[in-house]
mmCIF file of C-alpha atoms and ligand atoms in Angstrom:
data_model
loop_
_atom_site.group_PDB
_atom_site.id
_atom_site.type_symbol
_atom_site.label_atom_id
_atom_site.label_comp_id
_atom_site.label_asym_id
_atom_site.label_seq_id
_atom_site.Cartn_x
_atom_site.Cartn_y
_atom_site.Cartn_z
ATOM 1 C CA MET A 1066 -155.991 -46.652 213.217
ATOM 2 C CA SER A 1067 -153.397 -48.521 211.200
ATOM 3 C CA ALA A 1068 -150.721 -46.828 209.130
ATOM 4 C CA GLY A 1069 -150.949 -47.130 205.355
ATOM 5 C CA ARG A 1070 -148.163 -47.950 202.933
ATOM 6 C CA ASN A 1071 -147.613 -44.404 201.783
ATOM 7 C CA ILE A 1072 -148.120 -42.312 204.890
ATOM 8 C CA LEU A 1073 -146.087 -42.759 208.074
ATOM 9 C CA ARG A 1074 -147.878 -41.621 211.192
ATOM 10 C CA GLU A 1075 -146.993 -41.123 214.826
ATOM 11 C CA LEU A 1076 -149.061 -39.586 217.627
ATOM 12 C CA LYS A 1077 -146.774 -38.001 220.182
ATOM 13 C CA GLU A 1078 -147.619 -35.429 222.855
ATOM 14 C CA GLN A 1079 -150.922 -34.660 221.176
ATOM 15 C CA VAL A 1080 -149.315 -33.918 217.794
ATOM 16 C CA LEU A 1081 -150.072 -36.230 214.852
ATOM 17 C CA TYR A 1082 -146.955 -36.491 212.679
ATOM 18 C CA LEU A 1083 -147.782 -37.459 209.092
ATOM 19 C CA THR A 1084 -144.993 -38.159 206.605
ATOM 20 C CA ILE A 1085 -145.608 -38.779 202.903
ATOM 21 C CA ASN A 1086 -143.363 -41.745 202.270
ATOM 22 C CA ARG A 1087 -142.644 -42.253 198.569
ATOM 23 C CA PRO A 1088 -139.181 -40.640 198.439
ATOM 24 C CA ASP A 1089 -138.186 -42.565 195.265
ATOM 25 C CA LYS A 1090 -141.007 -40.766 193.447
ATOM 26 C CA LEU A 1091 -140.342 -37.465 195.232
ATOM 27 C CA ASN A 1092 -143.459 -38.164 197.333
ATOM 28 C CA ALA A 1093 -145.746 -37.737 194.309
ATOM 29 C CA LEU A 1094 -149.369 -37.971 195.389
ATOM 30 C CA ASN A 1095 -150.914 -41.054 193.836
ATOM 31 C CA ARG A 1096 -154.472 -42.150 194.572
ATOM 32 C CA GLU A 1097 -153.509 -44.460 197.389
ATOM 33 C CA THR A 1098 -151.458 -41.773 199.138
ATOM 34 C CA LEU A 1099 -154.351 -39.304 198.900
ATOM 35 C CA GLU A 1100 -156.761 -41.879 200.318
ATOM 36 C CA GLU A 1101 -154.465 -42.568 203.258
ATOM 37 C CA LEU A 1102 -154.046 -38.849 203.834
ATOM 38 C CA ALA A 1103 -157.818 -38.418 203.837
ATOM 39 C CA GLN A 1104 -158.153 -41.119 206.511
ATOM 40 C CA GLN A 1105 -155.484 -39.554 208.686
ATOM 41 C CA ILE A 1106 -157.010 -36.094 208.471
ATOM 42 C CA GLU A 1107 -160.381 -37.505 209.413
ATOM 43 C CA PHE A 1108 -158.743 -39.242 212.342
ATOM 44 C CA ALA A 1109 -157.084 -35.970 213.426
ATOM 45 C CA ALA A 1110 -160.333 -34.051 213.148
ATOM 46 C CA GLN A 1111 -162.309 -36.589 215.190
ATOM 47 C CA THR A 1112 -159.788 -37.623 217.847
ATOM 48 C CA ARG A 1113 -159.792 -35.521 220.965
ATOM 49 C CA GLU A 1114 -156.221 -36.394 221.843
ATOM 50 C CA VAL A 1115 -154.923 -34.902 218.589
ATOM 51 C CA ARG A 1116 -154.385 -31.154 219.111
ATOM 52 C CA GLY A 1117 -152.365 -30.467 215.982
ATOM 53 C CA VAL A 1118 -150.956 -32.065 212.835
ATOM 54 C CA LEU A 1119 -147.480 -31.786 211.341
ATOM 55 C CA LEU A 1120 -147.322 -32.803 207.668
ATOM 56 C CA THR A 1121 -144.002 -33.369 205.912
ATOM 57 C CA GLY A 1122 -142.313 -35.457 203.208
ATOM 58 C CA ALA A 1123 -139.835 -38.324 203.590
ATOM 59 C CA GLY A 1124 -136.251 -37.797 202.492
ATOM 60 C CA GLU A 1125 -134.354 -34.570 201.926
ATOM 61 C CA LYS A 1126 -135.412 -33.835 198.389
ATOM 62 C CA ALA A 1127 -139.144 -33.330 198.341
ATOM 63 C CA PHE A 1128 -142.181 -32.391 200.367
ATOM 64 C CA ALA A 1129 -144.223 -33.595 197.382
ATOM 65 C CA ALA A 1130 -143.461 -33.119 193.653
ATOM 66 C CA GLY A 1131 -147.131 -33.022 192.695
ATOM 67 C CA ALA A 1132 -149.921 -35.363 191.768
ATOM 68 C CA ASP A 1133 -148.595 -38.626 190.326
ATOM 69 C CA ILE A 1134 -148.430 -37.766 186.624
ATOM 70 C CA SER A 1135 -148.205 -41.436 185.636
ATOM 71 C CA GLU A 1136 -151.831 -41.864 186.755
ATOM 72 C CA PHE A 1137 -153.047 -39.038 184.460
ATOM 73 C CA ALA A 1138 -152.242 -40.543 181.070
ATOM 74 C CA THR A 1139 -155.504 -42.400 180.475
ATOM 75 C CA LEU A 1140 -157.920 -39.835 181.956
ATOM 76 C CA GLY A 1141 -160.529 -37.894 179.955
ATOM 77 C CA PRO A 1142 -162.342 -34.652 180.903
ATOM 78 C CA GLU A 1143 -164.953 -36.285 183.137
ATOM 79 C CA ASP A 1144 -162.319 -38.329 184.971
ATOM 80 C CA GLY A 1145 -160.198 -35.216 185.386
ATOM 81 C CA GLU A 1146 -163.082 -33.244 186.844
ATOM 82 C CA ALA A 1147 -163.984 -36.129 189.186
ATOM 83 C CA LEU A 1148 -160.353 -36.453 190.275
ATOM 84 C CA ALA A 1149 -160.134 -32.778 191.211
ATOM 85 C CA ARG A 1150 -163.500 -32.750 192.952
ATOM 86 C CA ARG A 1151 -162.830 -35.860 195.011
ATOM 87 C CA GLY A 1152 -159.316 -34.748 195.920
ATOM 88 C CA GLN A 1153 -160.473 -31.302 196.959
ATOM 89 C CA GLU A 1154 -163.312 -32.625 199.108
ATOM 90 C CA GLN A 1155 -161.567 -35.524 200.767
ATOM 91 C CA VAL A 1156 -158.068 -34.179 201.225
ATOM 92 C CA PHE A 1157 -157.411 -30.512 200.444
ATOM 93 C CA ASP A 1158 -160.618 -29.017 201.846
ATOM 94 C CA ALA A 1159 -160.572 -31.546 204.668
ATOM 95 C CA ILE A 1160 -157.158 -30.250 205.708
ATOM 96 C CA SER A 1161 -158.170 -26.650 205.317
ATOM 97 C CA ASN A 1162 -161.349 -27.247 207.371
ATOM 98 C CA CYS A 1163 -159.649 -29.403 209.997
ATOM 99 C CA PRO A 1164 -160.532 -27.955 213.433
ATOM 100 C CA LYS A 1165 -157.000 -28.735 214.655
ATOM 101 C CA PRO A 1166 -154.122 -26.646 213.240
ATOM 102 C CA VAL A 1167 -152.194 -28.350 210.419
ATOM 103 C CA VAL A 1168 -148.610 -27.171 209.829
ATOM 104 C CA ALA A 1169 -146.774 -28.072 206.632
ATOM 105 C CA ALA A 1170 -143.054 -28.620 207.257
ATOM 106 C CA ILE A 1171 -141.767 -28.169 203.700
ATOM 107 C CA ASN A 1172 -138.504 -30.049 203.430
ATOM 108 C CA GLY A 1173 -137.816 -29.800 199.681
ATOM 109 C CA PHE A 1174 -139.725 -29.521 196.397
ATOM 110 C CA ALA A 1175 -143.344 -28.453 196.841
ATOM 111 C CA LEU A 1176 -144.649 -28.585 193.278
ATOM 112 C CA GLY A 1177 -148.090 -28.822 191.724
ATOM 113 C CA GLY A 1178 -150.334 -30.868 194.012
ATOM 114 C CA GLY A 1179 -147.517 -30.818 196.573
ATOM 115 C CA LEU A 1180 -147.640 -27.025 196.797
ATOM 116 C CA GLU A 1181 -151.439 -27.176 196.784
ATOM 117 C CA LEU A 1182 -151.187 -29.554 199.740
ATOM 118 C CA ALA A 1183 -148.881 -27.161 201.601
ATOM 119 C CA MET A 1184 -151.270 -24.278 200.816
ATOM 120 C CA ALA A 1185 -154.260 -26.216 202.152
ATOM 121 C CA CYS A 1186 -152.426 -26.465 205.509
ATOM 122 C CA HIS A 1187 -153.009 -23.619 207.971
ATOM 123 C CA ILE A 1188 -149.345 -22.632 208.433
ATOM 124 C CA ARG A 1189 -146.239 -23.267 206.319
ATOM 125 C CA VAL A 1190 -142.674 -23.601 207.593
ATOM 126 C CA ALA A 1191 -140.026 -24.199 204.918
ATOM 127 C CA SER A 1192 -136.454 -25.394 204.917
ATOM 128 C CA ASP A 1193 -134.085 -22.958 203.237
ATOM 129 C CA GLN A 1194 -133.576 -25.658 200.553
ATOM 130 C CA ALA A 1195 -137.274 -25.861 199.633
ATOM 131 C CA ARG A 1196 -138.465 -24.929 196.128
ATOM 132 C CA PHE A 1197 -141.969 -24.010 195.111
ATOM 133 C CA GLY A 1198 -143.947 -23.998 191.884
ATOM 134 C CA LEU A 1199 -147.155 -24.832 190.085
ATOM 135 C CA PRO A 1200 -145.849 -26.442 186.844
ATOM 136 C CA GLU A 1201 -149.222 -27.759 185.618
ATOM 137 C CA VAL A 1202 -149.265 -25.654 182.431
ATOM 138 C CA THR A 1203 -146.107 -27.483 181.333
ATOM 139 C CA LEU A 1204 -148.383 -30.551 181.210
ATOM 140 C CA GLY A 1205 -151.279 -28.805 179.463
ATOM 141 C CA LEU A 1206 -153.157 -28.590 182.769
ATOM 142 C CA ILE A 1207 -153.993 -26.086 185.492
ATOM 143 C CA PRO A 1208 -153.790 -26.657 189.252
ATOM 144 C CA GLY A 1209 -156.870 -28.692 190.239
ATOM 145 C CA TYR A 1210 -156.529 -29.092 193.998
ATOM 146 C CA GLY A 1211 -157.429 -25.527 194.938
ATOM 147 C CA GLY A 1212 -154.114 -24.004 193.857
ATOM 148 C CA THR A 1213 -155.544 -21.206 191.728
ATOM 149 C CA GLN A 1214 -157.660 -20.058 194.676
ATOM 150 C CA ARG A 1215 -155.309 -20.548 197.589
ATOM 151 C CA LEU A 1216 -152.232 -19.137 195.810
ATOM 152 C CA ALA A 1217 -154.087 -15.960 194.921
ATOM 153 C CA GLY A 1218 -155.287 -15.725 198.518
ATOM 154 C CA LEU A 1219 -151.781 -16.050 199.891
ATOM 155 C CA ILE A 1220 -149.685 -13.965 197.489
ATOM 156 C CA GLY A 1221 -152.255 -11.886 195.553
ATOM 157 C CA ARG A 1222 -153.650 -12.348 192.033
ATOM 158 C CA GLY A 1223 -150.838 -10.637 190.136
ATOM 159 C CA ARG A 1224 -148.099 -12.836 191.498
ATOM 160 C CA ALA A 1225 -150.360 -15.914 191.418
ATOM 161 C CA ILE A 1226 -151.096 -15.509 187.721
ATOM 162 C CA GLU A 1227 -147.403 -15.029 187.010
ATOM 163 C CA MET A 1228 -146.394 -18.157 188.974
ATOM 164 C CA ILE A 1229 -149.121 -20.307 187.419
ATOM 165 C CA THR A 1230 -148.735 -19.174 183.791
ATOM 166 C CA THR A 1231 -144.916 -19.107 183.707
ATOM 167 C CA ALA A 1232 -144.654 -22.334 185.752
ATOM 168 C CA GLU A 1233 -141.460 -20.815 187.162
ATOM 169 C CA MET A 1234 -140.128 -22.237 190.448
ATOM 170 C CA ILE A 1235 -139.140 -19.967 193.310
ATOM 171 C CA GLY A 1236 -136.821 -20.537 196.268
ATOM 172 C CA ALA A 1237 -137.551 -20.358 199.959
ATOM 173 C CA GLU A 1238 -136.337 -16.800 200.469
ATOM 174 C CA GLN A 1239 -138.647 -15.479 197.743
ATOM 175 C CA ALA A 1240 -141.530 -17.639 199.050
ATOM 176 C CA GLU A 1241 -141.200 -16.018 202.465
ATOM 177 C CA LYS A 1242 -140.925 -12.545 200.977
ATOM 178 C CA ILE A 1243 -144.211 -12.856 199.075
ATOM 179 C CA GLY A 1244 -146.086 -14.556 201.905
ATOM 180 C CA LEU A 1245 -146.265 -18.046 200.456
ATOM 181 C CA VAL A 1246 -144.620 -19.448 203.615
ATOM 182 C CA ASN A 1247 -144.684 -18.181 207.180
ATOM 183 C CA TYR A 1248 -141.091 -19.042 208.082
ATOM 184 C CA VAL A 1249 -137.851 -20.234 206.471
ATOM 185 C CA VAL A 1250 -135.406 -22.108 208.693
ATOM 186 C CA PRO A 1251 -132.340 -24.298 208.172
ATOM 187 C CA GLY A 1252 -133.400 -27.871 207.319
ATOM 188 C CA ALA A 1253 -132.177 -29.151 210.696
ATOM 189 C CA GLU A 1254 -134.591 -26.817 212.502
ATOM 190 C CA LEU A 1255 -137.669 -27.517 210.408
ATOM 191 C CA GLN A 1256 -139.372 -29.898 212.784
ATOM 192 C CA THR A 1257 -138.514 -27.953 215.961
ATOM 193 C CA LYS A 1258 -139.891 -24.726 214.549
ATOM 194 C CA SER A 1259 -143.068 -26.419 213.259
ATOM 195 C CA VAL A 1260 -143.701 -28.154 216.595
ATOM 196 C CA SER A 1261 -143.097 -24.952 218.536
ATOM 197 C CA ILE A 1262 -145.906 -23.271 216.589
ATOM 198 C CA LEU A 1263 -148.249 -26.198 217.294
ATOM 199 C CA GLU A 1264 -147.299 -26.075 220.984
ATOM 200 C CA GLN A 1265 -148.123 -22.436 221.195
ATOM 201 C CA ILE A 1266 -151.530 -23.037 219.624
ATOM 202 C CA ARG A 1267 -152.090 -25.984 221.960
ATOM 203 C CA SER A 1268 -151.923 -23.624 224.940
ATOM 204 C CA ARG A 1269 -154.874 -21.635 223.485
ATOM 205 C CA ALA A 1270 -158.556 -22.479 223.837
ATOM 206 C CA PRO A 1271 -159.339 -25.379 221.430
ATOM 207 C CA LEU A 1272 -162.897 -24.319 220.595
ATOM 208 C CA ALA A 1273 -161.729 -20.777 219.855
ATOM 209 C CA VAL A 1274 -158.923 -22.089 217.652
ATOM 210 C CA ALA A 1275 -161.423 -24.223 215.693
ATOM 211 C CA ALA A 1276 -163.803 -21.260 215.423
ATOM 212 C CA ALA A 1277 -160.972 -19.031 214.142
ATOM 213 C CA ILE A 1278 -160.141 -21.574 211.423
ATOM 214 C CA ARG A 1279 -163.798 -21.722 210.351
ATOM 215 C CA ALA A 1280 -164.110 -17.958 210.280
ATOM 216 C CA VAL A 1281 -160.943 -17.357 208.282
ATOM 217 C CA ASN A 1282 -161.965 -20.063 205.804
ATOM 218 C CA ALA A 1283 -165.409 -18.539 205.344
ATOM 219 C CA SER A 1284 -163.945 -15.637 203.351
ATOM 220 C CA GLY A 1285 -163.660 -16.033 199.609
ATOM 221 C CA GLY A 1286 -166.512 -18.363 198.726
ATOM 222 C CA ARG A 1287 -166.722 -21.557 196.683
ATOM 223 C CA GLU A 1288 -167.275 -20.282 193.157
ATOM 224 C CA GLY A 1289 -163.605 -20.058 192.240
ATOM 225 C CA PHE A 1290 -162.959 -23.604 193.411
ATOM 226 C CA GLU A 1291 -165.841 -24.865 191.231
ATOM 227 C CA THR A 1292 -164.495 -22.985 188.212
ATOM 228 C CA GLU A 1293 -161.061 -24.480 188.818
ATOM 229 C CA ILE A 1294 -162.525 -28.030 188.972
ATOM 230 C CA ARG A 1295 -164.408 -27.541 185.674
ATOM 231 C CA GLU A 1296 -161.467 -25.930 183.874
ATOM 232 C CA PHE A 1297 -159.101 -28.625 185.144
ATOM 233 C CA GLY A 1298 -161.420 -31.304 183.722
ATOM 234 C CA GLN A 1299 -161.652 -29.503 180.346
ATOM 235 C CA CYS A 1300 -157.863 -29.562 180.008
ATOM 236 C CA PHE A 1301 -157.983 -33.369 179.897
ATOM 237 C CA GLY A 1302 -159.775 -33.165 176.523
ATOM 238 C CA THR A 1303 -156.960 -31.276 174.781
ATOM 239 C CA ALA A 1304 -154.162 -32.545 172.545
ATOM 240 C CA ASP A 1305 -151.755 -30.380 174.529
ATOM 241 C CA PHE A 1306 -152.528 -32.319 177.699
ATOM 242 C CA ARG A 1307 -151.747 -35.611 175.973
ATOM 243 C CA GLU A 1308 -148.521 -34.143 174.613
ATOM 244 C CA GLY A 1309 -147.565 -32.669 178.030
ATOM 245 C CA VAL A 1310 -148.027 -35.895 179.937
ATOM 246 C CA ALA A 1311 -146.340 -37.994 177.213
ATOM 247 C CA ALA A 1312 -143.368 -35.597 177.228
ATOM 248 C CA PHE A 1313 -143.001 -35.872 181.018
ATOM 249 C CA LEU A 1314 -143.164 -39.663 180.963
ATOM 250 C CA GLU A 1315 -140.691 -39.820 178.043
ATOM 251 C CA LYS A 1316 -138.420 -37.287 179.812
ATOM 252 C CA ARG A 1317 -138.439 -34.828 176.894
ATOM 253 C CA LYS A 1318 -139.587 -31.216 176.353
ATOM 254 C CA ALA A 1319 -143.230 -30.770 175.364
ATOM 255 C CA SER A 1320 -144.224 -29.059 172.135
ATOM 256 C CA PHE A 1321 -147.656 -27.398 172.385
ATOM 257 C CA ILE A 1322 -149.918 -26.433 169.488
ATOM 258 C CA GLY A 1323 -152.936 -24.932 171.288
ATOM 259 C CA THR A 1324 -155.576 -27.558 170.548
HETATM 260 N N1 COA B 257 -145.455 -37.767 189.274
HETATM 261 C C1 COA B 257 -144.928 -38.981 189.057
HETATM 262 N N2 COA B 257 -143.609 -39.236 189.205
HETATM 263 C C2 COA B 257 -142.821 -38.225 189.603
HETATM 264 C C3 COA B 257 -143.310 -36.930 189.839
HETATM 265 C C4 COA B 257 -144.707 -36.723 189.662
HETATM 266 N N3 COA B 257 -145.277 -35.533 189.892
HETATM 267 N N4 COA B 257 -142.278 -36.129 190.219
HETATM 268 C C5 COA B 257 -141.189 -36.909 190.202
HETATM 269 N N5 COA B 257 -141.494 -38.172 189.842
HETATM 270 C C6 COA B 257 -140.595 -39.321 189.719
HETATM 271 C C7 COA B 257 -139.761 -39.246 188.444
HETATM 272 O O1 COA B 257 -140.497 -39.742 187.319
HETATM 273 C C8 COA B 257 -138.608 -40.147 188.813
HETATM 274 O O2 COA B 257 -139.027 -41.493 188.741
HETATM 275 P P1 COA B 257 -138.033 -42.603 188.088
HETATM 276 O O3 COA B 257 -136.831 -42.595 188.980
HETATM 277 O O4 COA B 257 -138.846 -43.861 188.192
HETATM 278 O O5 COA B 257 -137.750 -42.149 186.686
HETATM 279 C C9 COA B 257 -138.414 -39.848 190.330
HETATM 280 O O6 COA B 257 -139.646 -39.305 190.751
HETATM 281 C C10 COA B 257 -137.306 -38.834 190.591
HETATM 282 O O7 COA B 257 -137.576 -37.653 189.850
HETATM 283 P P2 COA B 257 -136.529 -37.004 188.771
HETATM 284 O O8 COA B 257 -137.309 -36.232 187.759
HETATM 285 O O9 COA B 257 -135.597 -38.046 188.264
HETATM 286 O O10 COA B 257 -135.724 -36.009 189.736
HETATM 287 P P3 COA B 257 -134.962 -34.682 189.293
HETATM 288 O O11 COA B 257 -134.149 -34.278 190.471
HETATM 289 O O12 COA B 257 -134.285 -34.870 187.974
HETATM 290 O O13 COA B 257 -136.101 -33.583 189.066
HETATM 291 C C11 COA B 257 -138.169 -32.424 189.572
HETATM 292 C C12 COA B 257 -136.896 -33.140 190.113
HETATM 293 C C13 COA B 257 -139.057 -32.115 190.738
HETATM 294 C C14 COA B 257 -137.739 -31.103 188.890
HETATM 295 C C15 COA B 257 -138.895 -33.333 188.556
HETATM 296 O O14 COA B 257 -139.072 -34.627 189.143
HETATM 297 C C16 COA B 257 -140.237 -32.850 188.103
HETATM 298 O O15 COA B 257 -140.320 -31.911 187.300
HETATM 299 N N6 COA B 257 -141.333 -33.470 188.588
HETATM 300 C C17 COA B 257 -142.668 -33.191 188.170
HETATM 301 C C18 COA B 257 -143.170 -31.924 188.803
HETATM 302 C C19 COA B 257 -144.547 -31.598 188.274
HETATM 303 O O16 COA B 257 -144.761 -31.283 187.124
HETATM 304 N N7 COA B 257 -145.530 -31.655 189.154
HETATM 305 C C20 COA B 257 -146.853 -31.266 188.862
HETATM 306 C C21 COA B 257 -147.722 -32.415 188.690
HETATM 307 S S1 COA B 257 -149.384 -31.865 188.385
#
């Protein structure tokens, strides 16, 4: 399988290393990047030699600073709903349902779709410099790639609602304390720690590991994800969404009116 323009890949000692490679845009997830990610996850799921996946971001600043906001400007409610549905099915759920363990090595900002990507992975290891947040409401949106569901699952509904509605960012230490990440390590140790977890899992029975992932994922149900997709789409019909995206692109503060 050939590497795409936006994802670097290397298969080494049965671990597939995937690196989101748009550092100038803080590894924002545009359509092309998501498509390449979908292909790589499918490859990982179907290739016997791949026993685990390590997903990270290029550069020192970001894991991924969210979906690419510049692609949102022209979308309406139906497009928004389709975007969320397609992204969830092909990338975020595909990662979550991957029969091989996927570890997110979070090397910097994990915001919006970037945090949703990290949360879709099975295990999260963060650098002590990493920062986390779901800033969608600052754009007149909500998380649309499973964030409302997976955040609540990881840190509980109370904290999830606070993080999503305030759009406040938190640091690595706090993220570890509330269970958003499994480990925090110095940046220089991020890869070693992530690989050591994958190596440990590799010594276990592969069919049992895949069965464990399926069983853990079976809790919760789909209804919340469907609600999120619909609500995400509805946001695209509001004046506040247009104002939020325009404000981001014009690098100014948004002013919301509630319509
Ligand atoms: N979509 C598109 N472009 C993005 C992006 C995103 N989610 N996040 C960052 N970028 C781009 C910036 O527009 C900028 O591009 P430019 O150099 O062509 O102007 C570049 O990446 C660097 O980002 P910049 O904002 O200059 O870096 P910063 O250090 O000042 O701020 C952040 C860092 C993460 C606080 C800021 O980039 C940010 O708020 N990003 C958006 C986060 C977000 O709302 N994500 C949720 C999307 S649903």
